[in-house]
């Protein structure tokens, strides 16, 4: 899972797509969130980040249980 702000002042948003292309796992996802800061796990909207991470982990756990 890659979660990045779409207007990150430190990391170019295109870099997330480049990283996605390099990940060989079939279980991968890219979430671009409408933030304009680098540290997206702090401040307004942080719960959305946590919810996205949790949902991704849950989807993997569910897939593992179903075989």
CSV table of N, CA and C in Angstrom, one decimal:
chain,number,residue,atom,x,y,z
A,1,UNK,N,0.8,-1.2,0.0
A,1,UNK,CA,0.0,0.0,0.0
A,1,UNK,C,0.9,1.2,0.0
A,2,UNK,N,0.6,2.1,-0.9
A,2,UNK,CA,1.3,3.4,-0.9
A,2,UNK,C,0.2,4.5,-0.7
A,3,UNK,N,0.4,5.3,0.3
A,3,UNK,CA,-0.6,6.4,0.5
A,3,UNK,C,0.3,7.7,0.5
A,4,UNK,N,-0.2,8.6,-0.4
A,4,UNK,CA,0.6,9.8,-0.6
A,4,UNK,C,-0.4,11.0,-0.8
A,5,UNK,N,0.1,12.2,-0.3
A,5,UNK,CA,-0.7,13.4,-0.6
A,5,UNK,C,-0.6,13.8,-2.0
A,6,UNK,N,-1.6,14.2,-2.6
A,6,UNK,CA,-1.6,14.5,-4.0
A,6,UNK,C,-0.9,15.9,-4.3
A,7,UNK,N,-0.7,16.6,-3.2
A,7,UNK,CA,0.0,17.9,-3.3
A,7,UNK,C,1.1,18.0,-2.3
A,8,UNK,N,1.9,16.9,-2.1
A,8,UNK,CA,3.0,16.8,-1.2
A,8,UNK,C,4.1,17.8,-1.6
A,9,UNK,N,4.5,18.6,-0.6
A,9,UNK,CA,5.5,19.6,-1.0
A,9,UNK,C,7.0,19.0,-1.0
A,10,UNK,N,7.1,17.8,-0.6
A,10,UNK,CA,8.4,17.2,-0.5
A,10,UNK,C,8.6,16.1,-1.6
A,11,UNK,N,7.6,15.2,-1.7
A,11,UNK,CA,7.7,14.1,-2.7
A,11,UNK,C,6.8,14.3,-3.8
A,12,UNK,N,7.3,14.2,-5.1
A,12,UNK,CA,6.5,14.4,-6.2
A,12,UNK,C,5.4,13.3,-6.3
A,13,UNK,N,4.2,13.6,-6.6
A,13,UNK,CA,3.1,12.6,-6.7
A,13,UNK,C,3.4,11.5,-7.7
A,14,UNK,N,4.1,11.9,-8.8
A,14,UNK,CA,4.4,10.9,-9.8
A,14,UNK,C,5.3,9.7,-9.2
A,15,UNK,N,6.0,10.0,-8.2
A,15,UNK,CA,6.9,9.0,-7.6
A,15,UNK,C,6.1,7.8,-7.1
A,16,UNK,N,5.0,8.1,-6.6
A,16,UNK,CA,4.1,7.0,-6.0
A,16,UNK,C,3.8,6.0,-7.1
A,17,UNK,N,3.5,6.5,-8.3
A,17,UNK,CA,3.1,5.6,-9.4
A,17,UNK,C,4.4,4.8,-9.9
A,18,UNK,N,5.5,5.4,-9.9
A,18,UNK,CA,6.8,4.8,-10.2
A,18,UNK,C,7.1,3.6,-9.2
A,19,UNK,N,6.8,3.9,-8.0
A,19,UNK,CA,7.1,2.9,-6.9
A,19,UNK,C,6.1,1.7,-7.2
A,20,UNK,N,4.8,2.0,-7.4
A,20,UNK,CA,3.8,1.0,-7.7
A,20,UNK,C,4.3,0.1,-8.8
A,21,UNK,N,4.8,0.6,-9.9
A,21,UNK,CA,5.2,-0.2,-11.0
A,21,UNK,C,6.4,-1.1,-10.7
A,22,UNK,N,7.2,-0.8,-9.6
A,22,UNK,CA,8.3,-1.6,-9.2
A,22,UNK,C,7.9,-2.7,-8.2
A,23,UNK,N,6.8,-2.6,-7.6
A,23,UNK,CA,6.3,-3.6,-6.6
A,23,UNK,C,5.8,-4.8,-7.4
A,24,UNK,N,6.4,-5.9,-7.1
A,24,UNK,CA,6.0,-7.1,-7.8
A,24,UNK,C,4.8,-7.8,-7.2
A,25,UNK,N,4.4,-7.5,-6.0
A,25,UNK,CA,3.3,-8.1,-5.4
A,25,UNK,C,2.0,-7.9,-6.2
A,26,UNK,N,1.1,-8.9,-6.2
A,26,UNK,CA,-0.2,-8.7,-6.8
A,26,UNK,C,-1.1,-7.9,-5.8
A,27,UNK,N,-0.8,-7.9,-4.6
A,27,UNK,CA,-1.5,-7.2,-3.5
A,27,UNK,C,-0.9,-5.9,-3.3
A,28,UNK,N,-1.3,-4.9,-4.1
A,28,UNK,CA,-0.8,-3.6,-3.9
A,28,UNK,C,-1.9,-2.6,-4.3
A,29,UNK,N,-1.8,-1.4,-3.8
A,29,UNK,CA,-2.7,-0.4,-4.0
A,29,UNK,C,-2.1,1.0,-3.8
A,30,UNK,N,-2.6,1.9,-4.5
A,30,UNK,CA,-2.1,3.3,-4.4
A,30,UNK,C,-3.3,4.2,-4.1
A,31,UNK,N,-3.1,4.9,-3.0
A,31,UNK,CA,-4.1,5.9,-2.6
A,31,UNK,C,-3.5,7.3,-2.5
A,32,UNK,N,-4.0,8.1,-3.4
A,32,UNK,CA,-3.6,9.5,-3.4
A,32,UNK,C,-4.7,10.3,-2.7
A,33,UNK,N,-4.3,11.0,-1.6
A,33,UNK,CA,-5.3,11.7,-0.8
A,33,UNK,C,-5.1,13.2,-1.0
A,34,UNK,N,-6.2,14.0,-0.9
A,34,UNK,CA,-6.2,15.4,-1.2
A,34,UNK,C,-5.6,16.2,0.0
A,35,UNK,N,-4.3,16.1,0.2
A,35,UNK,CA,-3.6,16.8,1.2
A,35,UNK,C,-2.4,17.6,0.6
A,36,UNK,N,-2.0,18.7,1.3
A,36,UNK,CA,-0.9,19.5,0.8
A,36,UNK,C,0.2,19.6,1.8
A,37,UNK,N,0.4,18.4,2.5
A,37,UNK,CA,1.5,18.4,3.4
A,37,UNK,C,2.2,17.0,3.3
A,38,UNK,N,3.4,16.9,3.8
A,38,UNK,CA,4.2,15.7,3.7
A,38,UNK,C,3.8,14.6,4.7
A,39,UNK,N,3.7,15.0,5.9
A,39,UNK,CA,3.4,14.1,7.0
A,39,UNK,C,1.9,13.9,7.2
A,40,UNK,N,1.4,13.0,6.4
A,40,UNK,CA,-0.1,12.9,6.3
A,40,UNK,C,-0.7,12.1,7.5
A,41,UNK,N,0.1,11.5,8.3
A,41,UNK,CA,-0.4,10.8,9.5
A,41,UNK,C,-0.6,11.7,10.7
A,42,UNK,N,-0.3,13.0,10.5
A,42,UNK,CA,-0.6,14.0,11.6
A,42,UNK,C,-1.5,15.0,11.0
A,43,UNK,N,-2.3,15.6,11.9
A,43,UNK,CA,-3.1,16.7,11.5
A,43,UNK,C,-4.5,16.3,10.9
A,44,UNK,N,-5.1,17.3,10.3
A,44,UNK,CA,-6.4,17.1,9.7
A,44,UNK,C,-6.4,16.0,8.6
A,45,UNK,N,-7.4,15.1,8.7
A,45,UNK,CA,-7.5,14.1,7.7
A,45,UNK,C,-6.7,12.8,8.0
A,46,UNK,N,-6.0,12.8,9.2
A,46,UNK,CA,-5.1,11.6,9.5
A,46,UNK,C,-6.0,10.4,9.6
A,47,UNK,N,-7.2,10.5,10.1
A,47,UNK,CA,-8.1,9.3,10.3
A,47,UNK,C,-8.4,8.6,8.9
A,48,UNK,N,-8.4,9.4,7.9
A,48,UNK,CA,-8.7,8.8,6.6
A,48,UNK,C,-7.5,8.0,6.2
A,49,UNK,N,-6.3,8.4,6.5
A,49,UNK,CA,-5.1,7.7,6.2
A,49,UNK,C,-5.1,6.3,7.0
A,50,UNK,N,-5.4,6.4,8.3
A,50,UNK,CA,-5.5,5.2,9.1
A,50,UNK,C,-6.6,4.2,8.6
A,51,UNK,N,-7.7,4.8,8.2
A,51,UNK,CA,-8.8,4.0,7.7
A,51,UNK,C,-8.4,3.2,6.4
A,52,UNK,N,-7.7,3.9,5.5
A,52,UNK,CA,-7.2,3.3,4.3
A,52,UNK,C,-6.2,2.2,4.5
A,53,UNK,N,-5.3,2.4,5.5
A,53,UNK,CA,-4.3,1.4,5.8
A,53,UNK,C,-5.1,0.2,6.4
A,54,UNK,N,-6.0,0.4,7.3
A,54,UNK,CA,-6.7,-0.6,8.0
A,54,UNK,C,-7.5,-1.5,6.9
A,55,UNK,N,-8.2,-0.8,6.0
A,55,UNK,CA,-9.0,-1.5,5.0
A,55,UNK,C,-8.1,-2.3,4.1
A,56,UNK,N,-6.9,-1.9,3.8
A,56,UNK,CA,-6.0,-2.6,3.0
A,56,UNK,C,-5.5,-3.9,3.7
A,57,UNK,N,-5.2,-3.7,5.0
A,57,UNK,CA,-4.8,-4.9,5.8
A,57,UNK,C,-5.9,-5.9,5.9
A,58,UNK,N,-7.1,-5.4,6.2
A,58,UNK,CA,-8.3,-6.3,6.3
A,58,UNK,C,-8.5,-7.0,5.0
A,59,UNK,N,-8.3,-6.4,3.8
A,59,UNK,CA,-8.6,-7.0,2.6
A,59,UNK,C,-7.6,-8.2,2.4
A,60,UNK,N,-6.3,-8.0,2.8
A,60,UNK,CA,-5.3,-9.0,2.7
A,60,UNK,C,-5.7,-10.2,3.6
A,61,UNK,N,-6.1,-9.9,4.9
A,61,UNK,CA,-6.4,-10.9,5.8
A,61,UNK,C,-7.6,-11.7,5.3
A,62,UNK,N,-8.6,-11.0,4.8
A,62,UNK,CA,-9.8,-11.7,4.2
A,62,UNK,C,-9.4,-12.6,3.1
A,63,UNK,N,-8.5,-12.2,2.2
A,63,UNK,CA,-8.1,-13.0,1.1
A,63,UNK,C,-7.3,-14.2,1.5
A,64,UNK,N,-6.5,-14.0,2.6
A,64,UNK,CA,-5.7,-15.2,3.1
A,64,UNK,C,-6.6,-16.2,3.7
A,65,UNK,N,-7.7,-15.8,4.4
A,65,UNK,CA,-8.6,-16.7,5.0
A,65,UNK,C,-9.4,-17.5,3.9
A,66,UNK,N,-9.7,-16.9,2.8
A,66,UNK,CA,-10.5,-17.6,1.8
A,66,UNK,C,-9.6,-18.4,0.9
A,67,UNK,N,-8.3,-18.3,1.1
A,67,UNK,CA,-7.4,-19.2,0.4
A,67,UNK,C,-6.9,-18.7,-0.9
